[in-house]
């Protein structure tokens, strides 16, 4: 098992080349590279050249930090065909960047529009017709999560489509702050996923469904806004003991990544507390040997 940090709370003040040292200083051996303006932006073509990729790989190696995954977000399931083609073009470059970094995992989201899921699914599959052969040729894992406001938000429905792609190397990402948008308890989704669950995002959220949906500023209840948070564990209502017990029950041995957003001024202490809580949960539900392996293994790619 690998414990990683998505250092998004440091993005505004640090270049992509400064992130490995920050991650190492926070006690993590692995880093998740989510969308960043000077690397791979949201819904845009990558902003890094081959020299920059080589530089980032060296900086990470010197810091003793492995890159657990690259996380691009592109409109590969969007209704606009020009945008879909641009997304596929970006994906092809992202795949090359991932390979050149020596990374084995790309994780992403379904994208598309929930009000028109049939069109979105058709666009998604059209994009995969081009990308799956390339991903397979490069020996990469593609790990996909259902996200609030995607054409698939339900955890079991997402899992069914992933299985339908019929590729052993396509897996499922369980995102704990999206637990209340997935339509089922974490235990049910994780148990159904079994060996397909290969990546976990760790952050907390409030259950927007309680009190008649009246907890949020976004009113009236039932409007189309998807309200969710990526808070520090313990601030919300996700049952992390249930999540980790379910992960242990399916023999999970993938990547667990801390993904707290929105508290940049507290980025360091939150990241450290997230690390300690994740390790304690691993020790509690997987055993002390598993916790020791996570804490003692340092990648040097």
mmCIF file of N, CA and C in Angstrom, residues 122 124-134:
data_model
loop_
_atom_site.group_PDB
_atom_site.id
_atom_site.type_symbol
_atom_site.label_atom_id
_atom_site.label_comp_id
_atom_site.label_asym_id
_atom_site.label_seq_id
_atom_site.Cartn_x
_atom_site.Cartn_y
_atom_site.Cartn_z
ATOM 1 N N UNK A 122 -21.757 7.991 -24.771
ATOM 2 C CA UNK A 122 -21.315 7.759 -26.147
ATOM 3 C C UNK A 122 -20.016 8.511 -26.447
ATOM 4 N N UNK A 124 -17.789 9.489 -24.197
ATOM 5 C CA UNK A 124 -16.770 8.852 -23.359
ATOM 6 C C UNK A 124 -16.205 7.613 -24.047
ATOM 7 N N UNK A 125 -17.081 6.772 -24.557
ATOM 8 C CA UNK A 125 -16.633 5.541 -25.207
ATOM 9 C C UNK A 125 -15.910 5.848 -26.515
ATOM 10 N N UNK A 126 -16.343 6.887 -27.220
ATOM 11 C CA UNK A 126 -15.642 7.286 -28.436
ATOM 12 C C UNK A 126 -14.207 7.701 -28.111
ATOM 13 N N UNK A 127 -14.037 8.435 -27.028
ATOM 14 C CA UNK A 127 -12.688 8.837 -26.606
ATOM 15 C C UNK A 127 -11.858 7.622 -26.216
ATOM 16 N N UNK A 128 -12.470 6.695 -25.494
ATOM 17 C CA UNK A 128 -11.736 5.505 -25.063
ATOM 18 C C UNK A 128 -11.356 4.610 -26.240
ATOM 19 N N UNK A 129 -12.143 4.637 -27.311
ATOM 20 C CA UNK A 129 -11.761 3.875 -28.498
ATOM 21 C C UNK A 129 -10.378 4.284 -28.986
ATOM 22 N N UNK A 130 -10.058 5.558 -28.844
ATOM 23 C CA UNK A 130 -8.742 6.056 -29.245
ATOM 24 C C UNK A 130 -7.679 5.863 -28.170
ATOM 25 N N UNK A 131 -8.084 5.967 -26.914
ATOM 26 C CA UNK A 131 -7.096 6.029 -25.838
ATOM 27 C C UNK A 131 -6.759 4.688 -25.212
ATOM 28 N N UNK A 132 -7.711 3.766 -25.146
ATOM 29 C CA UNK A 132 -7.425 2.484 -24.501
ATOM 30 C C UNK A 132 -6.275 1.724 -25.170
ATOM 31 N N UNK A 133 -6.203 1.659 -26.486
ATOM 32 C CA UNK A 133 -5.058 0.965 -27.084
ATOM 33 C C UNK A 133 -3.727 1.601 -26.723
ATOM 34 N N UNK A 134 -3.696 2.919 -26.646
ATOM 35 C CA UNK A 134 -2.463 3.614 -26.287
ATOM 36 C C UNK A 134 -2.090 3.358 -24.828
#
